[in-house]
């Protein structure tokens, strides 16, 4: 687990909201940094602390990991507490998208005393469906010269943007997807992305009924898992 950076003064954590972020498949910390740095977030950013996490092997220009080195989503979630202990943070609000939302939900279930609440975007709490597994089996991850293949890119784009791909109403659609693919190709080790995808496909059910704190679930009508 890699702590990339925190935004805000951690010594002020008793006076500010502390958000712990985990990214989705095909992304790393930049996805949340871009979000937090938007002008509409300026007031929240000034009153909060953001701790951005990269799952193993997803920091910029990381070396390829062995398959045996990549943990399950359950272990990823349980081990987030070690980051909080290392930087001496007592409580956080989990903020995650997609696979990262699943990881944060597992963190909250394993360490409820350290999590004040969850904001989960496009989170799925069930095991992989037959349809999802079937689609994943046809993804070829080996592209030319070590780059991600077209089928792998298509898989990650659909996971990220879902049925928005078929919508003509979003003027920023092409720009957002181009930025996503540019960073995927240039910054992230795609062999490690495949390991994260495999961990996501082998996920277990989330027993969220056992979680007693507040959860805000955000899912668009065109999201993949709707």
mmCIF file of C-alpha atoms in Angstrom:
data_model
loop_
_atom_site.group_PDB
_atom_site.id
_atom_site.type_symbol
_atom_site.label_atom_id
_atom_site.label_comp_id
_atom_site.label_asym_id
_atom_site.label_seq_id
_atom_site.Cartn_x
_atom_site.Cartn_y
_atom_site.Cartn_z
ATOM 1 C CA UNK A 1 0.000 0.000 0.000
ATOM 2 C CA UNK A 2 1.426 3.376 -0.949
ATOM 3 C CA UNK A 3 0.584 6.667 0.711
ATOM 4 C CA UNK A 4 1.144 9.117 -2.102
ATOM 5 C CA UNK A 5 0.474 12.354 -0.311
ATOM 6 C CA UNK A 6 -1.822 14.172 2.023
ATOM 7 C CA UNK A 7 -3.419 17.515 1.261
ATOM 8 C CA UNK A 8 -3.802 19.691 4.325
ATOM 9 C CA UNK A 9 -2.143 19.935 7.723
ATOM 10 C CA UNK A 10 -2.537 16.597 9.534
ATOM 11 C CA UNK A 11 -1.736 18.307 12.833
ATOM 12 C CA UNK A 12 -5.121 20.049 12.428
ATOM 13 C CA UNK A 13 -7.071 16.789 12.119
ATOM 14 C CA UNK A 14 -9.141 17.467 15.247
ATOM 15 C CA UNK A 15 -10.537 20.607 13.593
ATOM 16 C CA UNK A 16 -11.004 19.334 10.032
ATOM 17 C CA UNK A 17 -12.666 16.523 8.141
ATOM 18 C CA UNK A 18 -10.103 13.905 7.103
ATOM 19 C CA UNK A 19 -10.863 12.020 3.885
ATOM 20 C CA UNK A 20 -9.105 8.798 2.920
ATOM 21 C CA UNK A 21 -9.321 8.167 -0.843
ATOM 22 C CA UNK A 22 -8.771 4.993 -2.871
ATOM 23 C CA UNK A 23 -8.870 4.980 -6.668
ATOM 24 C CA UNK A 24 -10.653 2.750 -9.188
ATOM 25 C CA UNK A 25 -9.247 0.316 -11.775
ATOM 26 C CA UNK A 26 -6.944 1.926 -14.330
ATOM 27 C CA UNK A 27 -6.298 4.978 -12.131
ATOM 28 C CA UNK A 28 -4.109 6.064 -9.269
ATOM 29 C CA UNK A 29 -4.013 9.040 -6.900
ATOM 30 C CA UNK A 30 -4.266 11.564 -9.760
ATOM 31 C CA UNK A 31 -7.946 10.738 -10.229
ATOM 32 C CA UNK A 32 -8.734 12.068 -6.759
ATOM 33 C CA UNK A 33 -6.233 14.916 -6.956
ATOM 34 C CA UNK A 34 -7.942 16.151 -10.107
ATOM 35 C CA UNK A 35 -11.301 16.004 -8.345
ATOM 36 C CA UNK A 36 -10.141 17.766 -5.182
ATOM 37 C CA UNK A 37 -8.414 20.512 -7.186
ATOM 38 C CA UNK A 38 -11.520 21.478 -9.131
ATOM 39 C CA UNK A 39 -12.690 25.056 -8.426
ATOM 40 C CA UNK A 40 -16.023 23.825 -7.056
ATOM 41 C CA UNK A 41 -14.121 21.920 -4.336
ATOM 42 C CA UNK A 42 -12.064 24.886 -3.104
ATOM 43 C CA UNK A 43 -14.120 25.598 0.025
ATOM 44 C CA UNK A 44 -14.213 21.943 1.053
ATOM 45 C CA UNK A 45 -10.485 21.555 0.360
ATOM 46 C CA UNK A 46 -9.675 24.541 2.575
ATOM 47 C CA UNK A 47 -11.518 22.934 5.512
ATOM 48 C CA UNK A 48 -10.417 19.338 5.007
ATOM 49 C CA UNK A 49 -7.457 16.987 4.820
ATOM 50 C CA UNK A 50 -7.226 14.490 1.954
ATOM 51 C CA UNK A 51 -5.066 11.381 2.214
ATOM 52 C CA UNK A 52 -4.588 9.750 -1.197
ATOM 53 C CA UNK A 53 -3.717 6.054 -1.405
ATOM 54 C CA UNK A 54 -2.320 4.092 -4.339
ATOM 55 C CA UNK A 55 -2.883 0.337 -4.239
ATOM 56 C CA UNK A 56 0.341 -1.697 -4.669
ATOM 57 C CA UNK A 57 2.162 -1.073 -7.924
ATOM 58 C CA UNK A 58 -0.012 1.869 -8.980
ATOM 59 C CA UNK A 59 2.260 4.761 -8.114
ATOM 60 C CA UNK A 60 3.639 6.554 -11.177
ATOM 61 C CA UNK A 61 6.242 4.510 -13.096
ATOM 62 C CA UNK A 62 6.114 1.587 -10.650
ATOM 63 C CA UNK A 63 7.955 -1.672 -11.284
ATOM 64 C CA UNK A 64 5.907 -4.726 -12.260
ATOM 65 C CA UNK A 65 4.782 -6.871 -9.330
ATOM 66 C CA UNK A 66 4.610 -10.640 -9.225
ATOM 67 C CA UNK A 67 1.094 -12.054 -9.134
ATOM 68 C CA UNK A 68 1.776 -13.487 -5.677
ATOM 69 C CA UNK A 69 2.649 -10.002 -4.398
ATOM 70 C CA UNK A 70 -0.776 -8.483 -5.044
ATOM 71 C CA UNK A 71 -3.252 -8.776 -2.153
ATOM 72 C CA UNK A 72 -6.973 -9.469 -2.218
ATOM 73 C CA UNK A 73 -9.453 -6.621 -1.833
ATOM 74 C CA UNK A 74 -10.090 -7.845 1.711
ATOM 75 C CA UNK A 75 -6.427 -7.559 2.677
ATOM 76 C CA UNK A 76 -6.153 -4.181 0.944
ATOM 77 C CA UNK A 77 -9.054 -2.897 3.024
ATOM 78 C CA UNK A 78 -7.838 -4.337 6.301
ATOM 79 C CA UNK A 79 -4.306 -2.990 5.798
ATOM 80 C CA UNK A 80 -5.367 0.626 5.240
ATOM 81 C CA UNK A 81 -5.275 1.072 8.995
ATOM 82 C CA UNK A 82 -1.473 0.707 8.908
ATOM 83 C CA UNK A 83 -1.276 3.896 6.838
ATOM 84 C CA UNK A 84 -3.385 5.768 9.382
ATOM 85 C CA UNK A 85 -1.224 4.473 12.218
ATOM 86 C CA UNK A 86 1.957 5.473 10.389
ATOM 87 C CA UNK A 87 0.868 9.086 9.894
ATOM 88 C CA UNK A 88 -0.946 9.234 13.267
ATOM 89 C CA UNK A 89 -4.469 9.821 11.989
ATOM 90 C CA UNK A 90 -7.247 8.641 14.292
ATOM 91 C CA UNK A 91 -10.422 8.869 12.226
ATOM 92 C CA UNK A 92 -11.257 9.255 8.555
ATOM 93 C CA UNK A 93 -14.156 9.471 6.151
ATOM 94 C CA UNK A 94 -13.685 6.973 3.335
ATOM 95 C CA UNK A 95 -14.047 8.334 -0.209
ATOM 96 C CA UNK A 96 -13.733 5.763 -2.971
ATOM 97 C CA UNK A 97 -14.829 4.931 -6.491
ATOM 98 C CA UNK A 98 -15.458 1.536 -8.085
ATOM 99 C CA UNK A 99 -12.909 -1.002 -6.880
ATOM 100 C CA UNK A 100 -11.546 1.616 -4.473
ATOM 101 C CA UNK A 101 -15.002 2.000 -2.938
ATOM 102 C CA UNK A 102 -15.083 -1.752 -2.351
ATOM 103 C CA UNK A 103 -11.683 -1.597 -0.641
ATOM 104 C CA UNK A 104 -12.791 1.247 1.645
ATOM 105 C CA UNK A 105 -15.983 -0.587 2.585
ATOM 106 C CA UNK A 106 -13.850 -3.517 3.732
ATOM 107 C CA UNK A 107 -11.658 -1.138 5.726
ATOM 108 C CA UNK A 108 -14.718 0.280 7.485
ATOM 109 C CA UNK A 109 -16.045 -3.187 8.306
ATOM 110 C CA UNK A 110 -12.677 -4.326 9.658
ATOM 111 C CA UNK A 111 -11.950 -1.127 11.628
ATOM 112 C CA UNK A 112 -15.278 0.579 12.419
ATOM 113 C CA UNK A 113 -13.748 2.652 15.218
ATOM 114 C CA UNK A 114 -11.438 4.377 12.709
ATOM 115 C CA UNK A 115 -14.067 5.262 10.105
ATOM 116 C CA UNK A 116 -16.635 8.008 10.707
ATOM 117 C CA UNK A 117 -18.509 7.310 7.475
ATOM 118 C CA UNK A 118 -18.226 6.307 3.838
ATOM 119 C CA UNK A 119 -18.844 8.030 0.508
ATOM 120 C CA UNK A 120 -18.877 5.276 -2.108
ATOM 121 C CA UNK A 121 -19.196 6.022 -5.820
ATOM 122 C CA UNK A 122 -20.351 3.228 -8.141
ATOM 123 C CA UNK A 123 -19.632 0.601 -5.512
ATOM 124 C CA UNK A 124 -20.644 -3.014 -6.047
ATOM 125 C CA UNK A 125 -21.113 -5.155 -2.953
ATOM 126 C CA UNK A 126 -21.631 -8.547 -4.585
ATOM 127 C CA UNK A 127 -19.360 -11.169 -6.099
ATOM 128 C CA UNK A 128 -18.554 -11.052 -9.802
ATOM 129 C CA UNK A 129 -21.478 -11.946 -12.054
ATOM 130 C CA UNK A 130 -21.255 -14.603 -14.771
ATOM 131 C CA UNK A 131 -21.582 -11.866 -17.409
ATOM 132 C CA UNK A 132 -18.769 -9.803 -15.867
ATOM 133 C CA UNK A 133 -16.473 -12.837 -15.676
ATOM 134 C CA UNK A 134 -17.290 -13.795 -19.255
ATOM 135 C CA UNK A 135 -16.342 -10.349 -20.573
ATOM 136 C CA UNK A 136 -13.104 -10.281 -18.581
ATOM 137 C CA UNK A 137 -11.937 -13.623 -20.011
ATOM 138 C CA UNK A 138 -11.759 -12.111 -23.498
ATOM 139 C CA UNK A 139 -9.510 -9.211 -22.498
ATOM 140 C CA UNK A 140 -6.004 -9.410 -23.956
ATOM 141 C CA UNK A 141 -3.622 -7.483 -21.710
ATOM 142 C CA UNK A 142 -0.520 -7.858 -23.876
ATOM 143 C CA UNK A 143 -0.167 -4.929 -26.244
ATOM 144 C CA UNK A 144 2.742 -3.898 -28.440
ATOM 145 C CA UNK A 145 6.010 -2.838 -26.766
ATOM 146 C CA UNK A 146 4.608 -3.421 -23.288
ATOM 147 C CA UNK A 147 1.683 -1.044 -23.760
ATOM 148 C CA UNK A 148 -1.868 -1.891 -22.762
ATOM 149 C CA UNK A 149 -3.825 -3.576 -25.562
ATOM 150 C CA UNK A 150 -6.908 -2.117 -27.212
ATOM 151 C CA UNK A 151 -9.195 -4.724 -25.639
ATOM 152 C CA UNK A 152 -7.812 -3.964 -22.173
ATOM 153 C CA UNK A 153 -8.295 -0.239 -22.750
ATOM 154 C CA UNK A 154 -11.876 -0.865 -23.865
ATOM 155 C CA UNK A 155 -12.525 -2.949 -20.750
ATOM 156 C CA UNK A 156 -11.171 -0.279 -18.397
ATOM 157 C CA UNK A 157 -12.968 2.555 -20.192
ATOM 158 C CA UNK A 158 -16.280 0.708 -19.958
ATOM 159 C CA UNK A 159 -15.656 -0.093 -16.291
ATOM 160 C CA UNK A 160 -14.910 3.566 -15.587
ATOM 161 C CA UNK A 161 -17.557 5.282 -17.705
ATOM 162 C CA UNK A 162 -20.204 2.586 -18.252
ATOM 163 C CA UNK A 163 -23.126 3.394 -20.499
ATOM 164 C CA UNK A 164 -22.074 7.053 -20.640
ATOM 165 C CA UNK A 165 -20.056 5.928 -23.651
ATOM 166 C CA UNK A 166 -23.300 5.724 -25.607
ATOM 167 C CA UNK A 167 -24.563 9.098 -24.429
ATOM 168 C CA UNK A 168 -24.234 12.052 -26.782
ATOM 169 C CA UNK A 169 -25.328 14.598 -24.178
ATOM 170 C CA UNK A 170 -21.998 15.106 -22.424
ATOM 171 C CA UNK A 171 -19.794 17.637 -24.265
ATOM 172 C CA UNK A 172 -16.762 16.721 -22.121
ATOM 173 C CA UNK A 173 -16.993 12.974 -22.781
ATOM 174 C CA UNK A 174 -14.145 12.748 -25.293
ATOM 175 C CA UNK A 175 -11.857 15.029 -23.282
ATOM 176 C CA UNK A 176 -12.363 13.060 -20.061
ATOM 177 C CA UNK A 177 -11.789 9.707 -21.756
ATOM 178 C CA UNK A 178 -8.695 10.984 -23.564
ATOM 179 C CA UNK A 179 -7.202 12.175 -20.257
ATOM 180 C CA UNK A 180 -7.974 8.808 -18.645
ATOM 181 C CA UNK A 181 -6.292 6.864 -21.471
ATOM 182 C CA UNK A 182 -3.296 9.217 -21.633
ATOM 183 C CA UNK A 183 -2.482 8.645 -17.977
ATOM 184 C CA UNK A 184 -3.175 4.933 -18.214
ATOM 185 C CA UNK A 185 -0.695 4.618 -21.079
ATOM 186 C CA UNK A 186 2.004 6.926 -19.728
ATOM 187 C CA UNK A 187 1.997 6.669 -15.931
ATOM 188 C CA UNK A 188 0.689 3.327 -14.668
ATOM 189 C CA UNK A 189 2.277 -0.104 -15.001
ATOM 190 C CA UNK A 190 -0.435 -2.017 -16.858
ATOM 191 C CA UNK A 191 0.797 -5.382 -15.554
ATOM 192 C CA UNK A 192 -0.100 -4.167 -12.086
ATOM 193 C CA UNK A 193 -3.444 -2.852 -13.344
ATOM 194 C CA UNK A 194 -4.209 -6.398 -14.492
ATOM 195 C CA UNK A 195 -3.442 -7.681 -10.973
ATOM 196 C CA UNK A 196 -5.863 -5.147 -9.467
ATOM 197 C CA UNK A 197 -8.498 -6.165 -12.020
ATOM 198 C CA UNK A 198 -8.020 -9.829 -11.098
ATOM 199 C CA UNK A 199 -8.373 -9.009 -7.407
ATOM 200 C CA UNK A 200 -11.582 -7.112 -8.169
ATOM 201 C CA UNK A 201 -12.971 -10.004 -10.218
ATOM 202 C CA UNK A 202 -12.242 -12.398 -7.342
ATOM 203 C CA UNK A 203 -13.956 -10.240 -4.722
ATOM 204 C CA UNK A 204 -16.263 -11.649 -2.071
ATOM 205 C CA UNK A 205 -19.632 -10.270 -0.970
ATOM 206 C CA UNK A 206 -19.662 -7.166 1.230
ATOM 207 C CA UNK A 207 -21.755 -7.625 4.394
ATOM 208 C CA UNK A 208 -22.576 -3.913 4.624
ATOM 209 C CA UNK A 209 -25.608 -4.577 6.827
ATOM 210 C CA UNK A 210 -23.104 -5.108 9.636
ATOM 211 C CA UNK A 211 -21.758 -1.558 9.244
ATOM 212 C CA UNK A 212 -23.340 0.858 11.720
ATOM 213 C CA UNK A 213 -22.012 4.249 10.617
ATOM 214 C CA UNK A 214 -23.325 6.424 7.790
ATOM 215 C CA UNK A 215 -22.845 5.459 4.144
ATOM 216 C CA UNK A 216 -23.547 7.724 1.178
ATOM 217 C CA UNK A 217 -23.884 5.634 -1.992
ATOM 218 C CA UNK A 218 -23.576 7.533 -5.282
ATOM 219 C CA UNK A 219 -24.413 5.792 -8.554
ATOM 220 C CA UNK A 220 -25.350 7.385 -11.872
ATOM 221 C CA UNK A 221 -28.221 6.016 -13.926
ATOM 222 C CA UNK A 222 -25.750 5.183 -16.716
ATOM 223 C CA UNK A 223 -23.169 3.520 -14.464
ATOM 224 C CA UNK A 224 -21.949 0.034 -15.295
ATOM 225 C CA UNK A 225 -23.403 -1.774 -12.288
ATOM 226 C CA UNK A 226 -26.886 -0.228 -12.381
#
